[in-house]
Amino acid sequence: MTVFDLFRLDGKAALVTGATRGIGLGIVEALAEAGAHVILSSKVPKPEVLARFREAGHKVDYIQGDVQDPAVPARLVEAAVDIGGGRLDILVNNAGVAKHGETHDFAEGDYRRLMDINLDSVFRACQAALGPMRRQKSGVILNIGSISGLVSNIPQPQAAYNASKAAVHMLTRSLASDYADEGIRANAIAPGYIATDMTSGGLADPVWGPVWRDMTPMKLAGSPMDIGAAALYLCSPASAYVTGEVLVVDGGYTVR
Ligand code: NDP
């Protein structure tokens, strides 16, 4: 037994939302390479992503679902438990949306959609996953928060997004406190700027891009695998004594 064995996930079943692109895809790659059976979920099916993992010899499955629908998170968990042979060892709530805009004229519909997807769906998926995890007396929940849940990053106005991510952090810490004695760990990752579809416009923007990079001590955006590697740590026995943590992965953004 070496320390590297603590990062293995052989025999573990993991459900990852927002799994076929961006940060979610980086997380799937990390968990699958560590030996997990990963059940990918997204709103838009991408069979080519599944095929690529299968060709590489990884055990993967897929469930489609729009997590804005209140019934969907529980359905995803239920289907994942079926696929996983009655178990769910790891739940990664990664699906999320960003919407910028001044609070004084932020549309009610935009606010609702943002909260439905970024916060309410996370609560519902955690709630559903607690069923199998409590029966198993084990399980790991990982929620993807943001540095925007810790600081009000600029120059883009995004109060609603920031509030949704701060709530995800506190939900995570509360679950860690409430379920530690049942063998369930709950952690979050707070990414800084990661190069994905969500940030491509901002990183290319002549005003926002330079501000984002200049305010990051490392002066560059991270990659989805920077988050995948952190996720592997938090989902594996390597972090067996870690719960309630919000792990910041941000190139130093929040140190200033
Ligand atoms: P992307 O925009 O690249 O991808 C978003 C993912 O969320 C997609 O997989 C998408 O699925 C899924 N998703 C969005 N809406 C829904 C929905 N209604 N139902 C199901 N799935 C949905 O984002 P990122 O990869 O950048 O972000 C992933 C997470 O990381 C988000 O929670 C985001 O807030 C967070 N984050 C990102 C940062 C960054 O710099 N990129 C920084 C901090 C946090 P589909 O492919 O089917 O559309």
PDB file of C-alpha atoms and ligand atoms in Angstrom:
ATOM      1  CA  MET A   1       0.000   0.000   0.000  1.00  0.00           C
ATOM      2  CA  THR A   2       1.435   3.360  -1.063  1.00  0.00           C
ATOM      3  CA  VAL A   3       0.000   6.837  -0.833  1.00  0.00           C
ATOM      4  CA  PHE A   4      -0.936   6.577  -4.529  1.00  0.00           C
ATOM      5  CA  ASP A   5      -3.327   3.715  -3.692  1.00  0.00           C
ATOM      6  CA  LEU A   6      -5.351   6.211  -1.645  1.00  0.00           C
ATOM      7  CA  PHE A   7      -6.259   7.968  -4.889  1.00  0.00           C
ATOM      8  CA  ARG A   8      -7.753   4.826  -6.493  1.00  0.00           C
ATOM      9  CA  LEU A   9     -11.512   4.527  -6.939  1.00  0.00           C
ATOM     10  CA  ASP A  10     -11.801   0.961  -8.217  1.00  0.00           C
ATOM     11  CA  GLY A  11     -15.272  -0.462  -7.628  1.00  0.00           C
ATOM     12  CA  LYS A  12     -16.768   2.950  -6.783  1.00  0.00           C
ATOM     13  CA  ALA A  13     -19.814   4.332  -8.611  1.00  0.00           C
ATOM     14  CA  ALA A  14     -19.854   8.091  -9.246  1.00  0.00           C
ATOM     15  CA  LEU A  15     -22.558  10.355 -10.675  1.00  0.00           C
ATOM     16  CA  VAL A  16     -21.272  13.602 -12.219  1.00  0.00           C
ATOM     17  CA  THR A  17     -23.609  16.330 -13.501  1.00  0.00           C
ATOM     18  CA  GLY A  18     -22.619  18.709 -16.297  1.00  0.00           C
ATOM     19  CA  ALA A  19     -20.245  15.931 -17.251  1.00  0.00           C
ATOM     20  CA  THR A  20     -19.674  16.112 -20.984  1.00  0.00           C
ATOM     21  CA  ARG A  21     -17.751  19.374 -21.296  1.00  0.00           C
ATOM     22  CA  GLY A  22     -15.713  21.917 -19.351  1.00  0.00           C
ATOM     23  CA  ILE A  23     -14.928  21.326 -15.692  1.00  0.00           C
ATOM     24  CA  GLY A  24     -17.305  18.359 -15.459  1.00  0.00           C
ATOM     25  CA  LEU A  25     -15.439  16.581 -18.231  1.00  0.00           C
ATOM     26  CA  GLY A  26     -12.134  17.173 -16.415  1.00  0.00           C
ATOM     27  CA  ILE A  27     -13.649  15.640 -13.284  1.00  0.00           C
ATOM     28  CA  VAL A  28     -14.956  12.618 -15.216  1.00  0.00           C
ATOM     29  CA  GLU A  29     -11.505  12.061 -16.745  1.00  0.00           C
ATOM     30  CA  ALA A  30      -9.854  12.117 -13.321  1.00  0.00           C
ATOM     31  CA  LEU A  31     -12.385   9.800 -11.643  1.00  0.00           C
ATOM     32  CA  ALA A  32     -12.472   7.358 -14.574  1.00  0.00           C
ATOM     33  CA  GLU A  33      -8.675   7.166 -14.761  1.00  0.00           C
ATOM     34  CA  ALA A  34      -8.674   6.356 -11.043  1.00  0.00           C
ATOM     35  CA  GLY A  35     -10.889   3.335 -11.781  1.00  0.00           C
ATOM     36  CA  ALA A  36     -14.365   4.616 -10.892  1.00  0.00           C
ATOM     37  CA  HIS A  37     -17.500   3.604 -12.756  1.00  0.00           C
ATOM     38  CA  VAL A  38     -18.597   7.085 -13.797  1.00  0.00           C
ATOM     39  CA  ILE A  39     -22.186   7.861 -14.695  1.00  0.00           C
ATOM     40  CA  LEU A  40     -22.175  11.049 -16.732  1.00  0.00           C
ATOM     41  CA  SER A  41     -25.166  13.341 -16.897  1.00  0.00           C
ATOM     42  CA  SER A  42     -25.861  16.454 -18.935  1.00  0.00           C
ATOM     43  CA  LYS A  43     -28.704  18.344 -20.523  1.00  0.00           C
ATOM     44  CA  VAL A  44     -27.442  17.826 -24.070  1.00  0.00           C
ATOM     45  CA  PRO A  45     -26.401  14.226 -24.827  1.00  0.00           C
ATOM     46  CA  LYS A  46     -22.942  13.795 -26.378  1.00  0.00           C
ATOM     47  CA  PRO A  47     -22.589  10.119 -27.363  1.00  0.00           C
ATOM     48  CA  GLU A  48     -19.109  10.784 -28.763  1.00  0.00           C
ATOM     49  CA  VAL A  49     -17.824  11.634 -25.284  1.00  0.00           C
ATOM     50  CA  LEU A  50     -19.097   8.342 -23.888  1.00  0.00           C
ATOM     51  CA  ALA A  51     -17.621   6.450 -26.845  1.00  0.00           C
ATOM     52  CA  ARG A  52     -14.222   8.040 -26.278  1.00  0.00           C
ATOM     53  CA  PHE A  53     -14.135   6.928 -22.625  1.00  0.00           C
ATOM     54  CA  ARG A  54     -15.268   3.410 -23.535  1.00  0.00           C
ATOM     55  CA  GLU A  55     -12.612   3.134 -26.249  1.00  0.00           C
ATOM     56  CA  ALA A  56     -10.029   4.064 -23.614  1.00  0.00           C
ATOM     57  CA  GLY A  57     -11.252   1.141 -21.503  1.00  0.00           C
ATOM     58  CA  HIS A  58     -13.129   3.126 -18.862  1.00  0.00           C
ATOM     59  CA  LYS A  59     -16.426   2.050 -17.348  1.00  0.00           C
ATOM     60  CA  VAL A  60     -18.910   4.835 -18.079  1.00  0.00           C
ATOM     61  CA  ASP A  61     -22.657   5.263 -18.479  1.00  0.00           C
ATOM     62  CA  TYR A  62     -24.899   8.203 -19.267  1.00  0.00           C
ATOM     63  CA  ILE A  63     -28.200   9.662 -18.061  1.00  0.00           C
ATOM     64  CA  GLN A  64     -29.765  12.706 -19.726  1.00  0.00           C
ATOM     65  CA  GLY A  65     -31.502  15.302 -17.571  1.00  0.00           C
ATOM     66  CA  ASP A  66     -32.239  19.015 -17.305  1.00  0.00           C
ATOM     67  CA  VAL A  67     -31.575  19.747 -13.629  1.00  0.00           C
ATOM     68  CA  GLN A  68     -33.688  22.893 -13.761  1.00  0.00           C
ATOM     69  CA  ASP A  69     -36.691  20.568 -13.626  1.00  0.00           C
ATOM     70  CA  PRO A  70     -37.289  19.970  -9.878  1.00  0.00           C
ATOM     71  CA  ALA A  71     -38.008  16.259 -10.461  1.00  0.00           C
ATOM     72  CA  VAL A  72     -34.792  15.573 -12.339  1.00  0.00           C
ATOM     73  CA  PRO A  73     -32.039  15.527  -9.668  1.00  0.00           C
ATOM     74  CA  ALA A  74     -33.758  12.709  -7.734  1.00  0.00           C
ATOM     75  CA  ARG A  75     -34.414  10.857 -10.985  1.00  0.00           C
ATOM     76  CA  LEU A  76     -30.726  11.087 -11.905  1.00  0.00           C
ATOM     77  CA  VAL A  77     -29.683   9.732  -8.518  1.00  0.00           C
ATOM     78  CA  GLU A  78     -32.222   6.924  -8.711  1.00  0.00           C
ATOM     79  CA  ALA A  79     -31.066   5.927 -12.201  1.00  0.00           C
ATOM     80  CA  ALA A  80     -27.416   6.109 -11.149  1.00  0.00           C
ATOM     81  CA  VAL A  81     -28.106   3.809  -8.196  1.00  0.00           C
ATOM     82  CA  ASP A  82     -29.733   1.305 -10.577  1.00  0.00           C
ATOM     83  CA  ILE A  83     -26.803   1.482 -12.973  1.00  0.00           C
ATOM     84  CA  GLY A  84     -24.349   1.254 -10.078  1.00  0.00           C
ATOM     85  CA  GLY A  85     -25.864  -2.008  -8.846  1.00  0.00           C
ATOM     86  CA  GLY A  86     -27.685  -0.485  -5.898  1.00  0.00           C
ATOM     87  CA  ARG A  87     -24.882   1.823  -4.750  1.00  0.00           C
ATOM     88  CA  LEU A  88     -23.882   5.440  -5.141  1.00  0.00           C
ATOM     89  CA  ASP A  89     -20.451   6.127  -3.691  1.00  0.00           C
ATOM     90  CA  ILE A  90     -19.773   9.589  -5.126  1.00  0.00           C
ATOM     91  CA  LEU A  91     -22.026  12.449  -6.202  1.00  0.00           C
ATOM     92  CA  VAL A  92     -20.458  15.416  -7.977  1.00  0.00           C
ATOM     93  CA  ASN A  93     -22.794  18.374  -8.465  1.00  0.00           C
ATOM     94  CA  ASN A  94     -21.043  20.342 -11.176  1.00  0.00           C
ATOM     95  CA  ALA A  95     -23.786  21.526 -13.573  1.00  0.00           C
ATOM     96  CA  GLY A  96     -24.108  25.280 -13.403  1.00  0.00           C
ATOM     97  CA  VAL A  97     -24.789  28.450 -15.335  1.00  0.00           C
ATOM     98  CA  ALA A  98     -23.480  31.992 -15.120  1.00  0.00           C
ATOM     99  CA  LYS A  99     -25.481  35.119 -15.819  1.00  0.00           C
ATOM    100  CA  HIS A 100     -24.037  38.578 -15.510  1.00  0.00           C
ATOM    101  CA  GLY A 101     -26.056  41.735 -15.029  1.00  0.00           C
ATOM    102  CA  GLU A 102     -26.618  44.665 -12.709  1.00  0.00           C
ATOM    103  CA  THR A 103     -28.848  43.700  -9.806  1.00  0.00           C
ATOM    104  CA  HIS A 104     -31.132  46.736 -10.278  1.00  0.00           C
ATOM    105  CA  ASP A 105     -32.375  45.363 -13.577  1.00  0.00           C
ATOM    106  CA  PHE A 106     -31.665  41.655 -13.313  1.00  0.00           C
ATOM    107  CA  ALA A 107     -34.662  39.816 -14.801  1.00  0.00           C
ATOM    108  CA  GLU A 108     -36.736  37.679 -12.441  1.00  0.00           C
ATOM    109  CA  GLY A 109     -36.622  34.802 -14.943  1.00  0.00           C
ATOM    110  CA  ASP A 110     -32.815  34.921 -15.113  1.00  0.00           C
ATOM    111  CA  TYR A 111     -32.580  34.963 -11.327  1.00  0.00           C
ATOM    112  CA  ARG A 112     -34.943  32.000 -10.997  1.00  0.00           C
ATOM    113  CA  ARG A 113     -33.125  29.935 -13.632  1.00  0.00           C
ATOM    114  CA  LEU A 114     -29.762  30.635 -12.019  1.00  0.00           C
ATOM    115  CA  MET A 115     -30.946  29.635  -8.555  1.00  0.00           C
ATOM    116  CA  ASP A 116     -32.864  26.606  -9.878  1.00  0.00           C
ATOM    117  CA  ILE A 117     -29.772  25.224 -11.592  1.00  0.00           C
ATOM    118  CA  ASN A 118     -26.904  26.407  -9.380  1.00  0.00           C
ATOM    119  CA  LEU A 119     -28.477  25.914  -5.961  1.00  0.00           C
ATOM    120  CA  ASP A 120     -31.863  24.180  -5.881  1.00  0.00           C
ATOM    121  CA  SER A 121     -30.749  21.294  -8.097  1.00  0.00           C
ATOM    122  CA  VAL A 122     -27.695  20.788  -5.895  1.00  0.00           C
ATOM    123  CA  PHE A 123     -29.845  20.642  -2.762  1.00  0.00           C
ATOM    124  CA  ARG A 124     -32.221  18.174  -4.435  1.00  0.00           C
ATOM    125  CA  ALA A 125     -29.445  15.900  -5.705  1.00  0.00           C
ATOM    126  CA  CYS A 126     -27.759  15.872  -2.277  1.00  0.00           C
ATOM    127  CA  GLN A 127     -31.096  15.117  -0.636  1.00  0.00           C
ATOM    128  CA  ALA A 128     -31.686  12.187  -3.002  1.00  0.00           C
ATOM    129  CA  ALA A 129     -28.145  10.838  -2.656  1.00  0.00           C
ATOM    130  CA  LEU A 130     -28.396  10.806   1.125  1.00  0.00           C
ATOM    131  CA  GLY A 131     -30.865   7.898   0.789  1.00  0.00           C
ATOM    132  CA  PRO A 132     -28.438   5.349  -0.655  1.00  0.00           C
ATOM    133  CA  MET A 133     -25.438   6.851   1.141  1.00  0.00           C
ATOM    134  CA  ARG A 134     -27.110   6.570   4.549  1.00  0.00           C
ATOM    135  CA  ARG A 135     -28.063   2.956   3.806  1.00  0.00           C
ATOM    136  CA  GLN A 136     -24.474   2.237   2.807  1.00  0.00           C
ATOM    137  CA  LYS A 137     -23.160   4.201   5.789  1.00  0.00           C
ATOM    138  CA  SER A 138     -20.677   5.761   3.378  1.00  0.00           C
ATOM    139  CA  GLY A 139     -20.546   8.244   0.547  1.00  0.00           C
ATOM    140  CA  VAL A 140     -18.853  11.336  -0.769  1.00  0.00           C
ATOM    141  CA  ILE A 141     -20.576  14.489  -1.985  1.00  0.00           C
ATOM    142  CA  LEU A 142     -18.598  17.060  -3.954  1.00  0.00           C
ATOM    143  CA  ASN A 143     -20.232  20.335  -4.948  1.00  0.00           C
ATOM    144  CA  ILE A 144     -18.659  22.779  -7.370  1.00  0.00           C
ATOM    145  CA  GLY A 145     -18.871  26.243  -5.877  1.00  0.00           C
ATOM    146  CA  SER A 146     -16.742  29.193  -6.961  1.00  0.00           C
ATOM    147  CA  ILE A 147     -14.380  31.904  -5.805  1.00  0.00           C
ATOM    148  CA  SER A 148     -17.464  34.027  -6.495  1.00  0.00           C
ATOM    149  CA  GLY A 149     -18.966  32.446  -3.398  1.00  0.00           C
ATOM    150  CA  LEU A 150     -16.059  33.912  -1.402  1.00  0.00           C
ATOM    151  CA  VAL A 151     -15.279  37.270  -3.031  1.00  0.00           C
ATOM    152  CA  SER A 152     -17.171  39.597  -5.335  1.00  0.00           C
ATOM    153  CA  ASN A 153     -14.914  39.290  -8.347  1.00  0.00           C
ATOM    154  CA  ILE A 154     -14.808  42.148 -10.853  1.00  0.00           C
ATOM    155  CA  PRO A 155     -15.455  43.795 -13.298  1.00  0.00           C
ATOM    156  CA  GLN A 156     -18.572  41.810 -14.194  1.00  0.00           C
ATOM    157  CA  PRO A 157     -21.654  42.409 -12.035  1.00  0.00           C
ATOM    158  CA  GLN A 158     -23.033  38.996 -10.966  1.00  0.00           C
ATOM    159  CA  ALA A 159     -24.597  39.258  -7.502  1.00  0.00           C
ATOM    160  CA  ALA A 160     -27.090  36.447  -8.122  1.00  0.00           C
ATOM    161  CA  TYR A 161     -24.395  34.029  -9.316  1.00  0.00           C
ATOM    162  CA  ASN A 162     -22.203  34.943  -6.332  1.00  0.00           C
ATOM    163  CA  ALA A 163     -25.087  34.346  -3.928  1.00  0.00           C
ATOM    164  CA  SER A 164     -25.867  30.965  -5.497  1.00  0.00           C
ATOM    165  CA  LYS A 165     -22.278  29.794  -5.057  1.00  0.00           C
ATOM    166  CA  ALA A 166     -21.976  31.095  -1.475  1.00  0.00           C
ATOM    167  CA  ALA A 167     -25.107  29.103  -0.689  1.00  0.00           C
ATOM    168  CA  VAL A 168     -23.591  25.979  -2.249  1.00  0.00           C
ATOM    169  CA  HIS A 169     -20.570  26.377   0.025  1.00  0.00           C
ATOM    170  CA  MET A 170     -22.722  26.657   3.142  1.00  0.00           C
ATOM    171  CA  LEU A 171     -24.988  23.804   2.075  1.00  0.00           C
ATOM    172  CA  THR A 172     -21.861  21.673   1.716  1.00  0.00           C
ATOM    173  CA  ARG A 173     -20.505  22.611   5.140  1.00  0.00           C
ATOM    174  CA  SER A 174     -23.892  21.952   6.744  1.00  0.00           C
ATOM    175  CA  LEU A 175     -24.162  18.503   5.167  1.00  0.00           C
ATOM    176  CA  ALA A 176     -20.634  17.729   6.343  1.00  0.00           C
ATOM    177  CA  SER A 177     -21.637  18.599   9.876  1.00  0.00           C
ATOM    178  CA  ASP A 178     -24.990  16.792   9.794  1.00  0.00           C
ATOM    179  CA  TYR A 179     -23.898  13.496   8.198  1.00  0.00           C
ATOM    180  CA  ALA A 180     -20.292  12.918   9.315  1.00  0.00           C
ATOM    181  CA  ASP A 181     -21.485  10.440  11.917  1.00  0.00           C
ATOM    182  CA  GLU A 182     -23.130   8.390   9.159  1.00  0.00           C
ATOM    183  CA  GLY A 183     -19.916   7.990   7.202  1.00  0.00           C
ATOM    184  CA  ILE A 184     -20.764  10.633   4.606  1.00  0.00           C
ATOM    185  CA  ARG A 185     -18.292  13.350   3.649  1.00  0.00           C
ATOM    186  CA  ALA A 186     -19.260  16.574   1.845  1.00  0.00           C
ATOM    187  CA  ASN A 187     -16.781  18.995   0.323  1.00  0.00           C
ATOM    188  CA  ALA A 188     -16.773  21.747  -2.274  1.00  0.00           C
ATOM    189  CA  ILE A 189     -14.294  23.147  -4.740  1.00  0.00           C
ATOM    190  CA  ALA A 190     -14.155  26.885  -5.370  1.00  0.00           C
ATOM    191  CA  PRO A 191     -12.534  27.293  -8.787  1.00  0.00           C
ATOM    192  CA  GLY A 192     -11.096  30.572  -9.983  1.00  0.00           C
ATOM    193  CA  TYR A 193     -11.158  31.342 -13.713  1.00  0.00           C
ATOM    194  CA  ILE A 194     -11.034  28.070 -15.643  1.00  0.00           C
ATOM    195  CA  ALA A 195     -10.920  28.017 -19.452  1.00  0.00           C
ATOM    196  CA  THR A 196     -14.284  26.547 -20.511  1.00  0.00           C
ATOM    197  CA  ASP A 197     -17.294  27.581 -22.604  1.00  0.00           C
ATOM    198  CA  MET A 198     -18.539  29.517 -19.558  1.00  0.00           C
ATOM    199  CA  THR A 199     -15.517  31.829 -19.503  1.00  0.00           C
ATOM    200  CA  SER A 200     -14.399  31.876 -23.160  1.00  0.00           C
ATOM    201  CA  GLY A 201     -16.254  35.128 -23.864  1.00  0.00           C
ATOM    202  CA  GLY A 202     -14.913  36.856 -20.769  1.00  0.00           C
ATOM    203  CA  LEU A 203     -11.339  35.673 -21.249  1.00  0.00           C
ATOM    204  CA  ALA A 204     -11.423  36.980 -24.836  1.00  0.00           C
ATOM    205  CA  ASP A 205     -13.102  40.251 -23.861  1.00  0.00           C
ATOM    206  CA  PRO A 206     -10.686  43.207 -24.224  1.00  0.00           C
ATOM    207  CA  VAL A 207     -11.786  44.658 -20.864  1.00  0.00           C
ATOM    208  CA  TRP A 208     -12.685  41.638 -18.748  1.00  0.00           C
ATOM    209  CA  GLY A 209      -9.923  39.280 -19.934  1.00  0.00           C
ATOM    210  CA  PRO A 210      -6.964  41.439 -18.823  1.00  0.00           C
ATOM    211  CA  VAL A 211      -8.653  42.244 -15.485  1.00  0.00           C
ATOM    212  CA  TRP A 212      -9.330  38.549 -14.784  1.00  0.00           C
ATOM    213  CA  ARG A 213      -5.728  37.609 -15.610  1.00  0.00           C
ATOM    214  CA  ASP A 214      -4.093  40.574 -13.839  1.00  0.00           C
ATOM    215  CA  MET A 215      -6.019  39.891 -10.625  1.00  0.00           C
ATOM    216  CA  THR A 216      -4.839  36.270 -10.676  1.00  0.00           C
ATOM    217  CA  PRO A 217      -1.290  36.103  -9.256  1.00  0.00           C
ATOM    218  CA  MET A 218      -0.454  33.242 -11.654  1.00  0.00           C
ATOM    219  CA  LYS A 219      -1.682  35.459 -14.545  1.00  0.00           C
ATOM    220  CA  LEU A 220      -3.516  32.724 -16.414  1.00  0.00           C
ATOM    221  CA  ALA A 221      -6.736  30.743 -16.422  1.00  0.00           C
ATOM    222  CA  GLY A 222      -6.748  27.200 -15.081  1.00  0.00           C
ATOM    223  CA  SER A 223      -7.710  24.066 -16.995  1.00  0.00           C
ATOM    224  CA  PRO A 224     -10.564  21.625 -16.319  1.00  0.00           C
ATOM    225  CA  MET A 225      -7.988  19.056 -15.181  1.00  0.00           C
ATOM    226  CA  ASP A 226      -6.799  21.449 -12.452  1.00  0.00           C
ATOM    227  CA  ILE A 227     -10.271  20.954 -10.997  1.00  0.00           C
ATOM    228  CA  GLY A 228     -10.345  17.254 -11.948  1.00  0.00           C
ATOM    229  CA  ALA A 229      -7.208  16.611  -9.906  1.00  0.00           C
ATOM    230  CA  ALA A 230      -8.657  18.419  -6.881  1.00  0.00           C
ATOM    231  CA  ALA A 231     -11.903  16.482  -7.315  1.00  0.00           C
ATOM    232  CA  LEU A 232     -10.039  13.182  -7.336  1.00  0.00           C
ATOM    233  CA  TYR A 233      -8.416  14.100  -4.029  1.00  0.00           C
ATOM    234  CA  LEU A 234     -11.746  15.049  -2.440  1.00  0.00           C
ATOM    235  CA  CYS A 235     -13.627  12.017  -3.825  1.00  0.00           C
ATOM    236  CA  SER A 236     -11.006   9.424  -2.895  1.00  0.00           C
ATOM    237  CA  PRO A 237      -9.754   7.925   0.367  1.00  0.00           C
ATOM    238  CA  ALA A 238      -6.787  10.325   0.089  1.00  0.00           C
ATOM    239  CA  SER A 239      -9.083  12.875   1.752  1.00  0.00           C
ATOM    240  CA  ALA A 240     -10.651  10.434   4.218  1.00  0.00           C
ATOM    241  CA  TYR A 241     -10.284  12.924   7.118  1.00  0.00           C
ATOM    242  CA  VAL A 242     -11.494  15.959   5.124  1.00  0.00           C
ATOM    243  CA  THR A 243     -15.093  17.106   5.295  1.00  0.00           C
ATOM    244  CA  GLY A 244     -16.789  20.502   5.111  1.00  0.00           C
ATOM    245  CA  GLU A 245     -13.843  21.901   3.179  1.00  0.00           C
ATOM    246  CA  VAL A 246     -14.185  24.481   0.402  1.00  0.00           C
ATOM    247  CA  LEU A 247     -10.992  23.863  -1.539  1.00  0.00           C
ATOM    248  CA  VAL A 248      -9.949  26.953  -3.476  1.00  0.00           C
ATOM    249  CA  VAL A 249      -8.241  26.255  -6.823  1.00  0.00           C
ATOM    250  CA  ASP A 250      -7.737  29.710  -8.309  1.00  0.00           C
ATOM    251  CA  GLY A 251      -4.141  30.487  -9.291  1.00  0.00           C
ATOM    252  CA  GLY A 252      -4.008  32.669  -6.184  1.00  0.00           C
ATOM    253  CA  TYR A 253      -6.942  34.980  -7.044  1.00  0.00           C
ATOM    254  CA  THR A 254      -8.383  35.070  -3.535  1.00  0.00           C
ATOM    255  CA  VAL A 255      -5.098  35.659  -1.686  1.00  0.00           C
ATOM    256  CA  ARG A 256      -5.283  39.376  -2.503  1.00  0.00           C
TER     257      ARG A 256
HETATM  258  P1  NDP B   1     -19.745  25.196 -18.930  1.00  0.00           P
HETATM  259  O1  NDP B   1     -20.662  26.296 -19.294  1.00  0.00           O
HETATM  260  O2  NDP B   1     -18.558  24.938 -19.778  1.00  0.00           O
HETATM  261  O3  NDP B   1     -20.587  23.837 -18.748  1.00  0.00           O
HETATM  262  C1  NDP B   1     -21.725  23.870 -17.953  1.00  0.00           C
HETATM  263  C2  NDP B   1     -22.169  22.462 -17.675  1.00  0.00           C
HETATM  264  O4  NDP B   1     -23.347  22.505 -16.881  1.00  0.00           O
HETATM  265  C3  NDP B   1     -22.484  21.720 -18.933  1.00  0.00           C
HETATM  266  O5  NDP B   1     -22.045  20.399 -18.827  1.00  0.00           O
HETATM  267  C4  NDP B   1     -23.992  21.789 -18.992  1.00  0.00           C
HETATM  268  O6  NDP B   1     -24.599  20.685 -19.649  1.00  0.00           O
HETATM  269  C5  NDP B   1     -24.359  21.765 -17.536  1.00  0.00           C
HETATM  270  N1  NDP B   1     -25.660  22.366 -17.356  1.00  0.00           N
HETATM  271  C6  NDP B   1     -26.022  23.675 -17.437  1.00  0.00           C
HETATM  272  N2  NDP B   1     -27.335  23.818 -17.281  1.00  0.00           N
HETATM  273  C7  NDP B   1     -27.833  22.583 -17.092  1.00  0.00           C
HETATM  274  C8  NDP B   1     -29.133  22.090 -16.873  1.00  0.00           C
HETATM  275  N3  NDP B   1     -30.210  22.901 -16.824  1.00  0.00           N
HETATM  276  N4  NDP B   1     -29.300  20.754 -16.728  1.00  0.00           N
HETATM  277  C9  NDP B   1     -28.230  19.920 -16.776  1.00  0.00           C
HETATM  278  N5  NDP B   1     -26.971  20.338 -16.980  1.00  0.00           N
HETATM  279  C10 NDP B   1     -26.780  21.659 -17.147  1.00  0.00           C
HETATM  280  O7  NDP B   1     -19.313  25.497 -17.442  1.00  0.00           O
HETATM  281  P2  NDP B   1     -17.980  25.142 -16.619  1.00  0.00           P
HETATM  282  O8  NDP B   1     -17.501  23.813 -16.967  1.00  0.00           O
HETATM  283  O9  NDP B   1     -17.080  26.309 -16.685  1.00  0.00           O
HETATM  284  O10 NDP B   1     -18.602  25.168 -15.137  1.00  0.00           O
HETATM  285  C11 NDP B   1     -18.903  23.988 -14.408  1.00  0.00           C
HETATM  286  C12 NDP B   1     -19.198  24.406 -12.980  1.00  0.00           C
HETATM  287  O11 NDP B   1     -18.087  25.102 -12.437  1.00  0.00           O
HETATM  288  C13 NDP B   1     -20.393  25.357 -12.859  1.00  0.00           C
HETATM  289  O12 NDP B   1     -21.112  25.037 -11.683  1.00  0.00           O
HETATM  290  C14 NDP B   1     -19.724  26.718 -12.718  1.00  0.00           C
HETATM  291  O13 NDP B   1     -20.538  27.636 -12.048  1.00  0.00           O
HETATM  292  C15 NDP B   1     -18.498  26.344 -11.931  1.00  0.00           C
HETATM  293  N6  NDP B   1     -17.408  27.296 -12.023  1.00  0.00           N
HETATM  294  C16 NDP B   1     -16.803  27.559 -13.232  1.00  0.00           C
HETATM  295  C17 NDP B   1     -15.750  28.444 -13.283  1.00  0.00           C
HETATM  296  C18 NDP B   1     -15.031  28.747 -14.546  1.00  0.00           C
HETATM  297  O14 NDP B   1     -14.174  29.643 -14.541  1.00  0.00           O
HETATM  298  N7  NDP B   1     -15.285  28.068 -15.652  1.00  0.00           N
HETATM  299  C19 NDP B   1     -15.266  29.153 -12.092  1.00  0.00           C
HETATM  300  C20 NDP B   1     -15.961  28.781 -10.881  1.00  0.00           C
HETATM  301  C21 NDP B   1     -16.985  27.895 -10.860  1.00  0.00           C
HETATM  302  P3  NDP B   1     -24.769  20.662 -21.269  1.00  0.00           P
HETATM  303  O15 NDP B   1     -23.396  20.361 -21.804  1.00  0.00           O
HETATM  304  O16 NDP B   1     -25.734  19.571 -21.504  1.00  0.00           O
HETATM  305  O17 NDP B   1     -25.268  22.009 -21.670  1.00  0.00           O
END
